[in-house]
XYZ file of C-alpha atoms in Angstrom:
590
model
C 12.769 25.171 7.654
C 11.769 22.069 10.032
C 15.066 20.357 8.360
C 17.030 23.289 9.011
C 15.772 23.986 12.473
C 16.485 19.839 13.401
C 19.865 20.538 11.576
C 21.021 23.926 13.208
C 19.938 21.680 16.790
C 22.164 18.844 15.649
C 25.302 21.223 15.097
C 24.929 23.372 18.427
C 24.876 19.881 20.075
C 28.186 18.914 18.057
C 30.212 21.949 19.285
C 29.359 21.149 22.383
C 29.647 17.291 22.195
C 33.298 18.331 20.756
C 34.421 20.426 23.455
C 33.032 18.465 26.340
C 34.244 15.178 25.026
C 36.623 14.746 22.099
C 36.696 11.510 21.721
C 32.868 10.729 21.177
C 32.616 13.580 18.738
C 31.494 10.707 16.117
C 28.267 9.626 18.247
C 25.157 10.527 16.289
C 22.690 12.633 17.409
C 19.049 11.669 17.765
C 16.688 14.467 18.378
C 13.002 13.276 19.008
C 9.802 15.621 18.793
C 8.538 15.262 22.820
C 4.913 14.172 22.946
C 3.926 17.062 25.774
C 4.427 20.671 23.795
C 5.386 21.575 27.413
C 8.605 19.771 26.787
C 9.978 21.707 24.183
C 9.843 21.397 20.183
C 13.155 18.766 20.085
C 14.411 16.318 22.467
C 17.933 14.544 22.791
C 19.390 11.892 24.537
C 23.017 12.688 24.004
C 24.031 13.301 27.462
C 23.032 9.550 28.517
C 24.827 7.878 25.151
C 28.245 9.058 26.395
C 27.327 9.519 30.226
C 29.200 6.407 30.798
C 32.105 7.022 28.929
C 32.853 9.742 30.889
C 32.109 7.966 34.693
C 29.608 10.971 35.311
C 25.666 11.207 36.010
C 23.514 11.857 32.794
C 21.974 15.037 34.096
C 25.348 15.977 35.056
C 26.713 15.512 31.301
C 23.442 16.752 30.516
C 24.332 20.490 32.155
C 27.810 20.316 30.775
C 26.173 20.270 27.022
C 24.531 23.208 27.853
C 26.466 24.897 29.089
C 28.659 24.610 26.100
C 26.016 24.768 23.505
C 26.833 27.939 21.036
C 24.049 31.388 21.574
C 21.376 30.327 18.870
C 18.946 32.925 17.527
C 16.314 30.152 17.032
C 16.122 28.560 20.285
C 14.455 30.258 23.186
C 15.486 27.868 25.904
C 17.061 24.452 26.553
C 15.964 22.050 29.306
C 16.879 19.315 31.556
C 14.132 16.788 32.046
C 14.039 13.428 33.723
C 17.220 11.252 33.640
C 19.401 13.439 31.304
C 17.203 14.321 28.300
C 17.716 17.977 27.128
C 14.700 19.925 25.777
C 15.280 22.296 23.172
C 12.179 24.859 22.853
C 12.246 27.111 19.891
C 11.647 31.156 19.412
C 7.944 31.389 17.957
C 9.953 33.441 15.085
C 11.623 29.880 14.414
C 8.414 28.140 14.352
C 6.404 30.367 12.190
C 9.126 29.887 9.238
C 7.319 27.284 8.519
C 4.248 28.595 7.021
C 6.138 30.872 4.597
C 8.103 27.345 3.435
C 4.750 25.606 2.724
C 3.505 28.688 1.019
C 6.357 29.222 -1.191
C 6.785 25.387 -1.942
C 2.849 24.617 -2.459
C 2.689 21.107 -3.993
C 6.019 20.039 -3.147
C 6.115 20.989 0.688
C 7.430 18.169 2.333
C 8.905 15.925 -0.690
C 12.143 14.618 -0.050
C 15.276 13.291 -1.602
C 15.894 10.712 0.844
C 15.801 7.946 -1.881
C 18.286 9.572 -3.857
C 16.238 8.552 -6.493
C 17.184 4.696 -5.901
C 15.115 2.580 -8.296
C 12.294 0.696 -6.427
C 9.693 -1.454 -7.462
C 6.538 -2.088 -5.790
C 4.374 -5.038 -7.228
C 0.835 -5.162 -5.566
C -2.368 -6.194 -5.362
C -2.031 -9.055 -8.774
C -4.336 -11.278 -8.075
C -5.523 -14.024 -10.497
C -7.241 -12.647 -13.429
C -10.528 -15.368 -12.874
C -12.722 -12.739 -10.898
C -13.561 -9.459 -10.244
C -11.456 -7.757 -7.536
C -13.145 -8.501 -4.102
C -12.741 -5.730 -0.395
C -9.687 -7.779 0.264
C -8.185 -7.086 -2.596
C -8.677 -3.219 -2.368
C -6.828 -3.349 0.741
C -4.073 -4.069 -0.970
C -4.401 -1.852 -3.977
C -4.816 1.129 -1.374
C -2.140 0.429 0.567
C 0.110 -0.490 -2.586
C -1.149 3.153 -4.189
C -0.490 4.994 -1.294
C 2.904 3.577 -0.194
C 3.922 3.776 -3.976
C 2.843 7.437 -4.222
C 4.828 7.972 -0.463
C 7.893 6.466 -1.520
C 8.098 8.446 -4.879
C 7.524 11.796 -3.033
C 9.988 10.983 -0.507
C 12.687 10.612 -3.653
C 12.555 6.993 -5.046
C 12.212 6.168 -8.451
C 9.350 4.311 -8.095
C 7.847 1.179 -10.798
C 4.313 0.318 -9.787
C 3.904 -3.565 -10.763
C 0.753 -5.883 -11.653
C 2.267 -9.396 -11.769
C -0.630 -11.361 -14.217
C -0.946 -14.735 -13.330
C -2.037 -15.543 -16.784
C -0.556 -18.821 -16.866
C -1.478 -22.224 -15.089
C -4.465 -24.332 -13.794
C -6.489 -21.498 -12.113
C -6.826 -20.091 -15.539
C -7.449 -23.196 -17.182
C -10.336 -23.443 -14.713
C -11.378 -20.009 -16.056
C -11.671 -20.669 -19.334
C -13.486 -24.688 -18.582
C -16.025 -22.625 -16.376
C -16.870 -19.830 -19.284
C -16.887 -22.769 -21.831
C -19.634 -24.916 -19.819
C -21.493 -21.817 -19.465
C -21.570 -21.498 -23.172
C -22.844 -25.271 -23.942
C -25.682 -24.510 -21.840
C -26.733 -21.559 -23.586
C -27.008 -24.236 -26.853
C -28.503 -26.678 -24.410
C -25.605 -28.954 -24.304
C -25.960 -29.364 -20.283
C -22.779 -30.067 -18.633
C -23.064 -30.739 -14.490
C -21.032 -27.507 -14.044
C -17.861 -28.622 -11.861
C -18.566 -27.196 -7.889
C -15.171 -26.521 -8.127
C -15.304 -24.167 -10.935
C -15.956 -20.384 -11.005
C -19.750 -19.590 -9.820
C -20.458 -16.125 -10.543
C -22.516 -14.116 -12.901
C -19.765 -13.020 -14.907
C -17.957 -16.268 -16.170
C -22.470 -16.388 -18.032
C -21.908 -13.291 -18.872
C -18.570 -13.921 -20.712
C -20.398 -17.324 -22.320
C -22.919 -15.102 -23.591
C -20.473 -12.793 -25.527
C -19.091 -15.663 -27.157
C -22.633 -16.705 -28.708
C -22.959 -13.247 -29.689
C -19.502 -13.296 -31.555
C -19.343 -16.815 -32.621
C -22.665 -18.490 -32.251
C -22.278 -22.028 -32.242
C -18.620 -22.345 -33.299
C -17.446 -23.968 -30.186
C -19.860 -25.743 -29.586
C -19.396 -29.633 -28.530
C -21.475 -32.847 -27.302
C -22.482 -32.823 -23.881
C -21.116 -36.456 -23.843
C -17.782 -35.952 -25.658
C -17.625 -33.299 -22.760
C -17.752 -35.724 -19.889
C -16.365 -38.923 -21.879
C -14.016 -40.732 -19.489
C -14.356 -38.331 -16.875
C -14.244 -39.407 -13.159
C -17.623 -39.405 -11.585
C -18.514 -36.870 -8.637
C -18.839 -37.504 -5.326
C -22.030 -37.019 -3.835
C -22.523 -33.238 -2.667
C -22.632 -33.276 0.968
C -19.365 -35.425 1.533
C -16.558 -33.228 1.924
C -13.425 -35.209 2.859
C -10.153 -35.377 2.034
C -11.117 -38.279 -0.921
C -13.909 -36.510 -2.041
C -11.815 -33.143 -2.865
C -9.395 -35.397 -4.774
C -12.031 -36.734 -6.515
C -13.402 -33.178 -7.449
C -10.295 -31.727 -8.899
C -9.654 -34.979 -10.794
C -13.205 -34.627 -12.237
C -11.896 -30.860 -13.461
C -8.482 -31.928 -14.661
C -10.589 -34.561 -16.931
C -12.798 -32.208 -18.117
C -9.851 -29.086 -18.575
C -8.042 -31.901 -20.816
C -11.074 -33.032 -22.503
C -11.841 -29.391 -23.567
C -8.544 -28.416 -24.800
C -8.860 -31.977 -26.978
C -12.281 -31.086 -28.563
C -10.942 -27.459 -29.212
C -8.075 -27.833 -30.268
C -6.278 -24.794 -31.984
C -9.687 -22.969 -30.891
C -9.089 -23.495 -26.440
C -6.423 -20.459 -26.710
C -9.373 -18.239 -27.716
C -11.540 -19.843 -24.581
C -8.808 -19.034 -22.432
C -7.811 -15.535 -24.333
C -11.298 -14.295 -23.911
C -11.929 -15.171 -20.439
C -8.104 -13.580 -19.058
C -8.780 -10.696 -21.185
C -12.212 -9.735 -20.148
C -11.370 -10.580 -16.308
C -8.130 -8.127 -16.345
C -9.383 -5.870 -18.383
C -12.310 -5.652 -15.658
C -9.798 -5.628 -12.911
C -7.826 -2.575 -15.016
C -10.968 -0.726 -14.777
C -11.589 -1.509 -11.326
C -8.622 0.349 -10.126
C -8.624 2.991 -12.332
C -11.784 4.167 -11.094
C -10.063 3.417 -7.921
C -7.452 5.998 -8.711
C -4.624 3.038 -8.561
C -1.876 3.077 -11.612
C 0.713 0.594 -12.928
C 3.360 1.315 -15.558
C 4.063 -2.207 -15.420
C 1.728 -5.538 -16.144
C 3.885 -8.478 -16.094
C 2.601 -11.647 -17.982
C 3.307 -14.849 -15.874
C 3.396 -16.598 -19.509
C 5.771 -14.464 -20.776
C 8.578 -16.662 -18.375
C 7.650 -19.932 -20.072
C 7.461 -17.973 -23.207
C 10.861 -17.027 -22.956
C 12.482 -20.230 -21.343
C 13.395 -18.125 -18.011
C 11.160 -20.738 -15.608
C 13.306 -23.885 -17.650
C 16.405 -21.987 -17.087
C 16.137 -21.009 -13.495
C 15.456 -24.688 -12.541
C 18.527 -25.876 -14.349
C 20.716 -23.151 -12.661
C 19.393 -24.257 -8.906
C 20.067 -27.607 -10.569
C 23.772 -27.149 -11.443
C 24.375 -25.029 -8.105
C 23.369 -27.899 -6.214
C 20.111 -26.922 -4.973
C 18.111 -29.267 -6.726
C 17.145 -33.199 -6.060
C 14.822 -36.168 -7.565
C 12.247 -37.567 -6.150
C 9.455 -39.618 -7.084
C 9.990 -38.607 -10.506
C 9.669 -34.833 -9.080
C 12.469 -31.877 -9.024
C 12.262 -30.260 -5.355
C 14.244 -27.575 -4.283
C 16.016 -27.563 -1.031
C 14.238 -24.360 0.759
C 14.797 -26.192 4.527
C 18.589 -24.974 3.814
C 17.355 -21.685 4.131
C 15.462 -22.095 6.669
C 11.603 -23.230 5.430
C 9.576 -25.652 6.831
C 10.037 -28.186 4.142
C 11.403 -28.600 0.535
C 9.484 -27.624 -1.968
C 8.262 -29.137 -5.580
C 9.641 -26.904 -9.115
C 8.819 -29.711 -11.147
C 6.393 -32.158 -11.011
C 6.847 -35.792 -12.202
C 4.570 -34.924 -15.270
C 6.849 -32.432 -16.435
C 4.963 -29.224 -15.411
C 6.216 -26.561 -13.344
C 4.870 -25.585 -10.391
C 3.716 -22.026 -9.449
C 6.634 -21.224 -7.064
C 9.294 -21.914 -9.893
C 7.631 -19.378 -12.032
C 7.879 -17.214 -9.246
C 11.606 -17.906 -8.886
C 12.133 -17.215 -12.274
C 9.644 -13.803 -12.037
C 11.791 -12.299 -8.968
C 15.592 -13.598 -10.614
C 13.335 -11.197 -13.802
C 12.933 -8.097 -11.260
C 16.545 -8.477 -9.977
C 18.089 -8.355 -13.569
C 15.794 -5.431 -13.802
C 18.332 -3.428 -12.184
C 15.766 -2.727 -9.200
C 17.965 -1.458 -5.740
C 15.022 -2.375 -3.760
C 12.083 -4.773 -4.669
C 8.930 -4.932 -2.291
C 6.009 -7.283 -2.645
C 2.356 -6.690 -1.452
C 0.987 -9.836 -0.240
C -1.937 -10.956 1.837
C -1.209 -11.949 5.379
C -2.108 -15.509 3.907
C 1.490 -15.820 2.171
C 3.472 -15.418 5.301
C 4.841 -19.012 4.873
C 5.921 -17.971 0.907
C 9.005 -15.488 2.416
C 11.202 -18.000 3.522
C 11.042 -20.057 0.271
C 11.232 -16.835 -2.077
C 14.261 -15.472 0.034
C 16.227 -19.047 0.333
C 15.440 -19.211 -3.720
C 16.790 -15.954 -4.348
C 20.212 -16.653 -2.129
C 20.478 -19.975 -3.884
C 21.173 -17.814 -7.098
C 23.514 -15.929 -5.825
C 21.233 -13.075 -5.377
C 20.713 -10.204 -2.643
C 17.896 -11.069 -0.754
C 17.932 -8.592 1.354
C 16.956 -6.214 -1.465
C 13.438 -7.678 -1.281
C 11.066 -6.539 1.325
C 7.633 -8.229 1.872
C 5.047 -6.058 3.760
C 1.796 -8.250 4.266
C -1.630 -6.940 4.388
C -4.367 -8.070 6.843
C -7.918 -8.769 5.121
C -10.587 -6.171 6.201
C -13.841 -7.217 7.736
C -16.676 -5.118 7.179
C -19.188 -3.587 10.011
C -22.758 -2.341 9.180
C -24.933 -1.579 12.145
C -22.204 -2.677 14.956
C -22.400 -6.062 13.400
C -20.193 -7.799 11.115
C -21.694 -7.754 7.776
C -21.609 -10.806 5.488
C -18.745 -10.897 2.872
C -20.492 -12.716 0.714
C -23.754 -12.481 -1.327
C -26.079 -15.814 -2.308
C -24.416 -16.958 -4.885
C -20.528 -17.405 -2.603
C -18.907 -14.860 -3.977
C -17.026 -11.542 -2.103
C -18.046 -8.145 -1.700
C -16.159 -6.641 -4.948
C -14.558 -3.614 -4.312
C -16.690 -2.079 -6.806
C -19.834 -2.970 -4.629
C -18.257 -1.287 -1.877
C -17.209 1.972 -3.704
C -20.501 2.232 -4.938
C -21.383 2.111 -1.078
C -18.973 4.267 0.882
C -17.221 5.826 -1.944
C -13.393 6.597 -3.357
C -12.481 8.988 -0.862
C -13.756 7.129 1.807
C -12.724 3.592 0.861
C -8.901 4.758 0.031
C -8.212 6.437 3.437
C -10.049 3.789 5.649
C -8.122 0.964 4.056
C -4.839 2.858 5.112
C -5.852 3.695 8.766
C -4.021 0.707 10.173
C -0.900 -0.759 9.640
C -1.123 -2.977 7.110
C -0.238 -6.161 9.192
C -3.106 -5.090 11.219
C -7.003 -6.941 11.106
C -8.863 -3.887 9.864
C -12.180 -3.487 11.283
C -14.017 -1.311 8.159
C -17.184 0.453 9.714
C -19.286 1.362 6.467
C -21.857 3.776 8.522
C -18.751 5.787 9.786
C -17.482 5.564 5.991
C -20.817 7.221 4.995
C -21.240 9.494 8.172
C -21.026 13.368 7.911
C -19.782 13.586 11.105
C -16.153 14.386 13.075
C -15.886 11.078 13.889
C -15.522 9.906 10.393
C -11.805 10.748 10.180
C -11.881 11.354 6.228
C -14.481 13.877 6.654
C -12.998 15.558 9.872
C -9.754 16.528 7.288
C -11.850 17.100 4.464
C -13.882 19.902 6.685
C -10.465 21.348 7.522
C -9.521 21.473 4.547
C -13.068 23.172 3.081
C -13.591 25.614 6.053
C -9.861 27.145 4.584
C -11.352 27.837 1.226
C -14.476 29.237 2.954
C -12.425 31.455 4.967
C -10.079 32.530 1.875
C -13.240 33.246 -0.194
C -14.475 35.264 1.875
C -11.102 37.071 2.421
C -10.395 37.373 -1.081
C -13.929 39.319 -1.044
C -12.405 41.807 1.591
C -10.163 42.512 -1.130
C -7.506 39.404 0.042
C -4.646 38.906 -2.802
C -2.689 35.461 -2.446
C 0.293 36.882 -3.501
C -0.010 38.929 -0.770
C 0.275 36.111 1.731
C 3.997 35.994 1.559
C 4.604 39.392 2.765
C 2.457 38.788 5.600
C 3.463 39.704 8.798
C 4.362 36.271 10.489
C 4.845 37.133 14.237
C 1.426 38.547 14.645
C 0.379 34.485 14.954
C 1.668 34.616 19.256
C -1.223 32.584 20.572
C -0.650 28.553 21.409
C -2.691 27.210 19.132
C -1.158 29.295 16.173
C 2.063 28.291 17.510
C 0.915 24.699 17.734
C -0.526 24.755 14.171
C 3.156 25.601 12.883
C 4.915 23.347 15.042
C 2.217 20.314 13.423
C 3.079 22.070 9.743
C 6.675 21.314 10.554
C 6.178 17.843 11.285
C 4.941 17.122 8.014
C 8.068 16.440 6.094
C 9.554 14.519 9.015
C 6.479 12.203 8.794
C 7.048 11.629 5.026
C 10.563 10.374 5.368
C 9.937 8.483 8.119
C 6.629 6.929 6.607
C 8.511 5.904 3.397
C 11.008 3.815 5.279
C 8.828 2.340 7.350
C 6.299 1.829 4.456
C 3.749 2.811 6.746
C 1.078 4.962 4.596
C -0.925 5.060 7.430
C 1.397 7.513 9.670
C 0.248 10.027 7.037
C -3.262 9.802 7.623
C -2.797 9.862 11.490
C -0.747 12.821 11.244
C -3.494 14.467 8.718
C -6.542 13.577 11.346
C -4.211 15.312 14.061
C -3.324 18.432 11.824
C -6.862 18.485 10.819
C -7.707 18.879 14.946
C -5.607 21.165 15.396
C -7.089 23.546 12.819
C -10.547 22.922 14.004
C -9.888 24.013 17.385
C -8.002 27.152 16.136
C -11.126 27.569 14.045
C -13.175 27.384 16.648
C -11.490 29.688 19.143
C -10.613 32.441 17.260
C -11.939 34.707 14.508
C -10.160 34.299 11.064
C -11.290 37.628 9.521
C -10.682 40.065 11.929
C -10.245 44.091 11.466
C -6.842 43.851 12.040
C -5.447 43.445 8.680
C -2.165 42.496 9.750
C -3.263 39.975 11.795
C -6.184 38.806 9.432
C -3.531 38.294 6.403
C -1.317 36.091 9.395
C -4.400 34.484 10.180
C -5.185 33.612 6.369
C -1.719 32.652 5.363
C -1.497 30.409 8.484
C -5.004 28.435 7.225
C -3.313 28.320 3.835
C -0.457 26.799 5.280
C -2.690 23.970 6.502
C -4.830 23.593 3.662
C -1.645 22.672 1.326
C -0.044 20.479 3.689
C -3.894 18.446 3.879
C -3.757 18.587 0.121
C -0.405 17.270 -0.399
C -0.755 14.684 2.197
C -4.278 13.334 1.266
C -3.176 13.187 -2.492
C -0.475 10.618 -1.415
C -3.171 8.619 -0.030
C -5.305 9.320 -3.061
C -7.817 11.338 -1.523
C -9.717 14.025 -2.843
C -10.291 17.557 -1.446
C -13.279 19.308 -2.108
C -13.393 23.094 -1.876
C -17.055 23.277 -0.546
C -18.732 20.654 1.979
């Protein structure tokens, strides 16, 4: 109905547009929602696009609309407000036609076919498999989730994506780190690299592979370390004593795939596997999906990262030096060229990333949006130049970055890491706060946004925790329909009921917030701004309260009680179809 209402607005304004001025009949027409409900239910500006076209005043044109505008039985008046803007209030009839449309659509009130079912794919949160998924990464996966879940609900045909960086040095560090954590458990000590990965779980991968394979790859402490670069002393931290580092880790990475052998693919196997199969689990739990996980490897597998070089290479795009292939990314406007090929042969990371975005584009994808931390704002220009150096529509990819989030525990910022240097997992913090609480926080800013995360308002039972305040409106409407379902209440009763007995402002106001709701989804989905839904929830959610508040639900009246009832069930499906986008729960009883 809010479609049809916006719609029916938008005609009476083109008969009028048409026989006031002819010859602008083709300029569109914008109607806003006003901010104040004391200016109406729509808003247009109309009457100051073509004022000077016609030489007159905008309030001037302004009255001439109106006064041609066709007799509507929906709208109850038309204004004139500040420098031409004409107000459009609607009859209360008109307003309330809302709650019978959420009623009789339940799950799907407010879904949309504004994507025409376009094919979209949304690749998020893929980080490297060599850790468990830290609070920064959950910002991502919620966002990603919840835009996902948006877009698909306002009509695209949407591909959630996991890009697997299974391939490279990071990995290679991976497996190195697990490896020396399995010579010590055989006493072959190792200085473990301070550049390798710390934490708990790299020992407790080493310790599965003693209890699968006891001492099978096992290897001398001193074939280990033979011709290996010495260490610089701990403290010194310049630029010379990093290089030296990661030269001490390349030695040891080669000397371990050497004393493997056909055995370092396990290593490395059993370290990416138990790492992503931990990250899988992760956001599962978390309530985030992907039909697709797309193996970095599987581009050199297949030749695609060879073959993508050579066609930037025969387009032009491509020069020598110092042995190395660089591609020219300052001719589309980056800082500097950058490296595909390094003078050992080895690709780098951004021309496997080339090759995996020339993969989604053959894909057949109309639109492709990356998730990426704030971090890779530098990465767009290159990825974009890349993709119009093949030929390619770059302006079918969209990046949306995401901001970390800094966590607050007593008004003070709390540490994000623990002794041993590693994050906060997200599992650690939704064991804290929980699901529900750590899904909508992480979508109530934009995502470009810092977001301050307060974990005592996350746990708080209170209206100032926002996920609570709409989870309380959503349980006080199952109270109040138990309880009239007592009194003899029948659900399927609710669509007979007698609509225009709701004539108080808030009522009215509750309706006219129901009829937002689809409005918000469309507008949401292209802005791929999740977070629009959960302010609009928090604001429906007020609304209700204060209805709540003021006025008895189950009164004698039975006409007016059945209004009443079918008005909270209104709001309770619109809170339920809007907090499962964001992947939010809604309990019945709180």
């Amino acid at each position: 109905m809010t479609q049809d209402t916006r719609s029916h607005i938008a005609d009476l304004l083109r008969v009028a547009l048409k026989s006031l001025a002819p010859e602008a009949a083709d300029t569109p027409i914008v109607l806003d929602r006003p901010k104040q409900a004391s200016h109406g239910d729509f808003a247009s500006n109309l009457a100051l696009q073509i004022a000077k076209g016609l030489k007159r005043a905008p309030r001037d044109v302004a009255q001439l609309l109106v006064s041609e505008l066709p007799a509507s039985k929906w709208v109850e008046k038309t204004e004139i407000a500040g420098p031409g803007f004409i107000n459009f209030t609607l009859k209360p009839a008109a307003k309330l036609q809302v709650v019978a449309d959420v009623l009789a659509s339940g799950e799907d009130f407010g879904r949309s076919l504004a994507g025409r079912k376009q094919k979209i794919q949304v690749e998020f949160v893929s980080a490297n498999p060599t850790g468990p998924l830290h609070v920064g990464h959950g910002r991502g996966a919620a966002y990603g989730a919840s835009l996902s879940s948006l877009l698909a609900f306002a009509g695209w045909d949407v591909t959630r994506e996991y890009y697997v960086n299974d391939a490279g040095r990071q990995m290679d560090i991976l497996g190195l780190s697990t490896w020396l954590r399995y010579l010590e458990l055989f006493n072959e000590q190792v200085p473990f690299p301070p550049n390798g990965y710390q934490g708990d779980y790299v020992r407790g991968m080493a310790k599965q592979m003693q209890l699968a394979h006891r001492d099978k790859y096992v290897r001398k402490a001193v074939d280990v370390l033979a011709n290996t670069p010495g260490l610089p002393d701990a403290g010194r931290a310049d630029d010379n004593a990093k290089q030296q580092r990661e030269l001490h880790l390349d030695a040891l990475i080669a000397n371990a795939k050497t004393l493997l052998g056909e055995d370092w693919p396990y290593v490395h196997n059993h370290a990416l596997t138990e790492q992503l199969a931990d990250g899988r689990d992760d956001l599962e739990a978390f309530g985030v999906h992907f039909e697709v996980w797309f193996s970095e490897k599987a581009l050199f597998d297949t030749g695609l990262v060879a073959r993508v070089v050579d066609k930037l290479e025969h387009a032009g795009h491509i020069y020598v030096q110092d042995g190395a292939k660089w591609f020219r990314s300052t001719a589309f406007g980056d800082e500097k060229d950058r490296v595909v090929q390094r003078d050992n042969g080895l690709y780098t990371y951004f021309a496997s990333d080339i090759a995996y975005h020339l993969n989604k584009f053959e894909r057949g994808f109309d639109k492709v949006i990356n998730i990426w931390g704030a971090d890779h704002h530098g990465y767009i220009p290159r990825v974009t130049g890349a993709l119009k150096a093949l030929g390619l529509d770059a302006d079918k990819l969209q990046v949306a970055l995401v901001q970390f989030a800094v966590l607050y525990r007593n008004g003070q910022k709390a540490s994000m890491s623990t002794r041993s240097g590693e994050f906060v997992t997200l599992r650690d913090l939704r064991r804290e706060v929980g699901n529900d609480a750590c899904r909508f926080f992480y979508v109530l800013r934009k995502s470009d946004q810092h977001l301050d995360f307060d974990l005592d308002l996350a746990k708080s039972q209170s209206n100032e925790n926002p996920v609570y305040y709409i989870q309380y409106a959503h349980a006080r409407v199952c109270s109040v329909m138990n309880a009239w379902r007592e009194a003899g209440g029948d659900e399927a009763d609710l669509a007979k009921a007698d609509l225009a007995r709701l004539d108080n402002p808030r009522e009215l106001a509750i309706a006219a917030k129901l009829a937002e709701f689809p409005e918000i989804i469309v507008a949401a989905a292209n802005d791929l701004a999740p977070h629009a839904v959960a302010f609009y929830l928090k604001d429906l959610a007020a609304e209700f309260h204060s209805w709540y508040n003021a006025e008895r639900m189950l009164v004698d009246d039975i006409a007016l009680r059945d209004a009443r009832v079918a008005l909270a069930a209104a709001v309770r499906q619109t809170i339920r179809n809007g907090m499962a986008l964001l992947g939010v729960s809604c309990p019945e009883s709180m």
